[in-house]
Short mmCIF file of C-alpha atoms in Angstrom, two decimals:
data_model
loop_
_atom_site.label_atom_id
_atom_site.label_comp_id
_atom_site.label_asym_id
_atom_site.label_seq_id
_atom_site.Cartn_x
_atom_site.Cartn_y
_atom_site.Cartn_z
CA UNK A 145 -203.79 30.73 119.23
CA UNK A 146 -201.52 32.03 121.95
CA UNK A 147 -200.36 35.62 123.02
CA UNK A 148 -197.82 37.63 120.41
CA UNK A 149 -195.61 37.95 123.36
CA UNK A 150 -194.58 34.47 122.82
CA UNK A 151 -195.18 33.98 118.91
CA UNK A 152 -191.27 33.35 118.64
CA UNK A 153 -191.73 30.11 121.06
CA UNK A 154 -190.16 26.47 119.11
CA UNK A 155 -190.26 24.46 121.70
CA UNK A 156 -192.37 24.79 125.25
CA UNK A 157 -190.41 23.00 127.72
CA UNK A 158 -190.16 22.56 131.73
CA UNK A 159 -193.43 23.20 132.72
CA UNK A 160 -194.63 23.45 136.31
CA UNK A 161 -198.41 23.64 137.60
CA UNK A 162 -199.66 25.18 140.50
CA UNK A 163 -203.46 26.09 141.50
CA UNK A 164 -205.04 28.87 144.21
CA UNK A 165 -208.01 30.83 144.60
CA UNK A 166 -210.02 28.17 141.65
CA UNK A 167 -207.35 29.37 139.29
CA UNK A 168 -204.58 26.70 137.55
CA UNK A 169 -201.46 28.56 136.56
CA UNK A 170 -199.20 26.94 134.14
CA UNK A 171 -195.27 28.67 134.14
CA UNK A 172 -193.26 27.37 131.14
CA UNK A 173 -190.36 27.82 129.44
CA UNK A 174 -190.52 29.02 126.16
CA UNK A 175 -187.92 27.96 124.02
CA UNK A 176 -186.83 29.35 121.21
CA UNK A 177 -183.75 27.82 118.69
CA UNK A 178 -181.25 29.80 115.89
CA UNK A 179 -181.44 28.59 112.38
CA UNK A 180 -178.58 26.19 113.31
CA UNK A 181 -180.49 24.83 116.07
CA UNK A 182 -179.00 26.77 118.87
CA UNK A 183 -181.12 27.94 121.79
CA UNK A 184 -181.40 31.27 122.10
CA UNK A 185 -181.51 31.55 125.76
CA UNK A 186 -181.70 35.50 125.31
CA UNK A 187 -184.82 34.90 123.48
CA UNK A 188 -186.54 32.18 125.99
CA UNK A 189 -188.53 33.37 128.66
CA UNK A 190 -190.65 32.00 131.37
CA UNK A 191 -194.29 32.42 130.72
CA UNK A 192 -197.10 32.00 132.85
CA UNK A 193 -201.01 30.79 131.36
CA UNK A 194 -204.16 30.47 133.71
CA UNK A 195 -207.86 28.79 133.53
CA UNK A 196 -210.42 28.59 135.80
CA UNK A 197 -210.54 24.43 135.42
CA UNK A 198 -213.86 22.72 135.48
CA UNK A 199 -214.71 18.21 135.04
CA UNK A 200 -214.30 18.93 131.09
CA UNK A 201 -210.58 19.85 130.16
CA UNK A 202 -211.44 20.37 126.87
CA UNK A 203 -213.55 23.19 127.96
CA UNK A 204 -210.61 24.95 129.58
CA UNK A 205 -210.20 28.29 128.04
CA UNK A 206 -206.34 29.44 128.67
CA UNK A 207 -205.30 33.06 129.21
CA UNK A 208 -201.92 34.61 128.64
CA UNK A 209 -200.69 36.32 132.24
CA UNK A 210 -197.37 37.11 131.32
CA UNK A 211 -193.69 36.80 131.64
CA UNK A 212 -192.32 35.37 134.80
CA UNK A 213 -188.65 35.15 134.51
CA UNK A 214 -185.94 35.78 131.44
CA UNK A 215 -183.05 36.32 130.08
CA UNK A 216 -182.35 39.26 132.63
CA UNK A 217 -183.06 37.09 135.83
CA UNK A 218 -180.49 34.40 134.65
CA UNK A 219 -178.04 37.46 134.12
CA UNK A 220 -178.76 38.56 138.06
CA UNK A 221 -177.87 35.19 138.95
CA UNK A 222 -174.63 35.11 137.38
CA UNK A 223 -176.02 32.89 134.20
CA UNK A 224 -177.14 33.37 130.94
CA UNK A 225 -180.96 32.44 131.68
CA UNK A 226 -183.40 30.13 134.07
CA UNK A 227 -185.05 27.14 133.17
CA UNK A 228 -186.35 23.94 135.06
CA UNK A 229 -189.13 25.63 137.16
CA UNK A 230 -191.21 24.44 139.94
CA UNK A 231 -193.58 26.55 141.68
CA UNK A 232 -194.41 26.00 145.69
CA UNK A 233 -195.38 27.37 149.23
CA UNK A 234 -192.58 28.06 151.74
CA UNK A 235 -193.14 27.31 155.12
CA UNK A 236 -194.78 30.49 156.29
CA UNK A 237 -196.84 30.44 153.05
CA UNK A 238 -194.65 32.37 150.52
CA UNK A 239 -194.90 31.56 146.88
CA UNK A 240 -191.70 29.94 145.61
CA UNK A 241 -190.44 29.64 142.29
CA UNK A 242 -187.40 27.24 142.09
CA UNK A 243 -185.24 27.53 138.80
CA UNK A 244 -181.79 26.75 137.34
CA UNK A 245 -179.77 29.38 136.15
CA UNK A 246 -178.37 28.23 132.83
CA UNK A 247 -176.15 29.05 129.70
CA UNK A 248 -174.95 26.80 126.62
CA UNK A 249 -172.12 25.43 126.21
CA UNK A 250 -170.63 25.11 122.06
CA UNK A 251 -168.17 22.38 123.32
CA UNK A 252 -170.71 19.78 124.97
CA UNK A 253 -173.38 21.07 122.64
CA UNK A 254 -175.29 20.77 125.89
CA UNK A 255 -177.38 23.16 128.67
CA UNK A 256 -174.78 23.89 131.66
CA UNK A 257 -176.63 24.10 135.19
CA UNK A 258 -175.63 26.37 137.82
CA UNK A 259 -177.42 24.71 140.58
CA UNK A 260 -180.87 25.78 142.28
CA UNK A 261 -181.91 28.93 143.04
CA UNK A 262 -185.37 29.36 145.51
CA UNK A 263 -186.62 32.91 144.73
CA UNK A 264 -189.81 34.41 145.63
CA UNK A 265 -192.80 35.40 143.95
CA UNK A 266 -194.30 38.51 144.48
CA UNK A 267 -197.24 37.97 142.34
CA UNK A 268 -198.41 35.17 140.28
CA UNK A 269 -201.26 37.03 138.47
CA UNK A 270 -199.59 39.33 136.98
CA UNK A 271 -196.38 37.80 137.39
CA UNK A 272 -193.64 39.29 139.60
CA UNK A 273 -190.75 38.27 141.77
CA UNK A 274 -189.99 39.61 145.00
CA UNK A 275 -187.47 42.12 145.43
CA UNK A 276 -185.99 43.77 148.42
CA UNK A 277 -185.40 47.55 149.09
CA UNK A 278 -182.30 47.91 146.97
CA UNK A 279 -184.43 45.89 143.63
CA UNK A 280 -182.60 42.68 144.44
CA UNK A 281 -184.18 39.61 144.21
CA UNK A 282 -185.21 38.14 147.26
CA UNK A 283 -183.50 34.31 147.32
CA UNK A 284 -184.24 31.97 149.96
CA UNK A 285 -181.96 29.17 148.72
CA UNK A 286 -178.69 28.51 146.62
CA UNK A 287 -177.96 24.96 146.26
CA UNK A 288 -174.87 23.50 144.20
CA UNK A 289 -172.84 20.59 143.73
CA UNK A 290 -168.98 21.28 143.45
CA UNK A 291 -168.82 17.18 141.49
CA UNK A 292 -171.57 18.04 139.02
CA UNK A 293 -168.93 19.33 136.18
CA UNK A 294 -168.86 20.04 133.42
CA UNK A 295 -172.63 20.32 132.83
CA UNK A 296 -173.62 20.95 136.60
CA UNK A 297 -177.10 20.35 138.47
CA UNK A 298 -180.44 21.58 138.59
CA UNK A 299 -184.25 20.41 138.14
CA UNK A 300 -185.20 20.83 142.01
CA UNK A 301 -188.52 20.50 143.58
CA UNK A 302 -190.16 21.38 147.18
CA UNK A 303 -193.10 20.54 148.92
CA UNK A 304 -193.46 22.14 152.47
CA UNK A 305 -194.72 19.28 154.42
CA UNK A 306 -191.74 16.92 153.16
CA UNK A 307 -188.89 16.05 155.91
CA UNK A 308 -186.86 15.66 152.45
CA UNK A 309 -186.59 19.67 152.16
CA UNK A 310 -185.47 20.86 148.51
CA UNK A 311 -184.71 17.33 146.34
CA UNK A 312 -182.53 18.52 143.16
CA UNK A 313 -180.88 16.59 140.36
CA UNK A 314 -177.71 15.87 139.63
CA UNK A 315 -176.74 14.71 136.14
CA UNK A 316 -173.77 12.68 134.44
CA UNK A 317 -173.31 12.65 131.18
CA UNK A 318 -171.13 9.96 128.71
CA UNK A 319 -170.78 9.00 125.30
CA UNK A 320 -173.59 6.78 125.63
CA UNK A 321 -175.91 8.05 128.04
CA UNK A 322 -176.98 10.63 130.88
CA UNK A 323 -177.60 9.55 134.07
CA UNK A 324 -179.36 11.70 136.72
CA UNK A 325 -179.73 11.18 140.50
CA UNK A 326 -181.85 12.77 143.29
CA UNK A 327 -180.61 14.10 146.79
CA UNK A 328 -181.96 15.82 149.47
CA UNK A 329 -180.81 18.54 150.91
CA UNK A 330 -183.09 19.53 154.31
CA UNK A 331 -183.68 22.68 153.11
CA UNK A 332 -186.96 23.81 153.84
CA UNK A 333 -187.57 27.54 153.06
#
């Protein structure tokens, strides 16, 4: 039995780990779908779980933290919502969440990706992201692809002590299949 605040959930999707101070947060996307079998991106926040993890998993009791990221933060971004999380350190020991703004598109009957956004995280427990004096959200990369049309790129990941920097996905989609490459960039917030 989970929390009410995410009752509505279908489908949890693009999960992302991370662990500090002998606690193991799990951020997820929380999917929910119209009768038709839509998402409802409005409706599909990113929720964040915790346990204290011990040799046993089976013993691991889960708590409910919160809501990380919505509808709303996609909207600031100049999207519909966010999906495809990762959570990391920056250089100077900031906590990163990486995302892709999204929306849906009725014509490819497909997610479109607006590329990679690197925000940061006020607070993981409860969850909050950074904002500067004027409420903006503090973003310490945009990455995009101008040849990633029509359904764009996303799905990025970061690890501090790489020489890689950010690695995102690209993705091309045909008839028959989807294929999806990595590239580096050399960004290393």
């Amino acid at each position: 039995k989970l929390h009410s605040d995410v009752s509505q959930c279908d489908m949890w999707n693009e999960p992302a780990l991370f662990y500090e101070n002998s606690q193991l947060y799990l951020a997820i996307r929380c999917l929910t779908f119209s009768n038709l079998g839509i998402p409802q991106l409005e409706k599909s926040p990113i929720v964040v779980f915790a346990t204290t993890p011990t040799e046993d998993v089976q013993t691991w009791q889960w708590r409910y933290v919160g809501q990380l990221a919505g509808a709303e933060i996609g909207r600031e971004l100049g999207a519909e919502a966010v999906t495809q999380i990762d959570i990391a350190k920056s250089k100077d020991g900031k906590l990163l969440l990486i995302l892709t703004p999204e929306g849906w598109s009725s014509a490819e009957k497909d997610f479109i990706h607006y590329g990679t956004r690197v925000l940061e995280i006020a607070s993981i427990d409860p969850p909050m992201l950074a904002r500067d004096l004027n409420e903006n959200l503090i973003i310490h990369a945009v990455i995009t692809a101008s040849d990633q049309m029509p359904l764009g790129n996303g799905a990025a990941t970061y690890d501090p002590s790489s020489f890689t920097g950010i690695i995102f996905t690209g993705r091309l989609k045909t008839q028959n299949s989807l294929i999806a490459t990595l590239h580096a960039t050399g960004l290393m917030p």
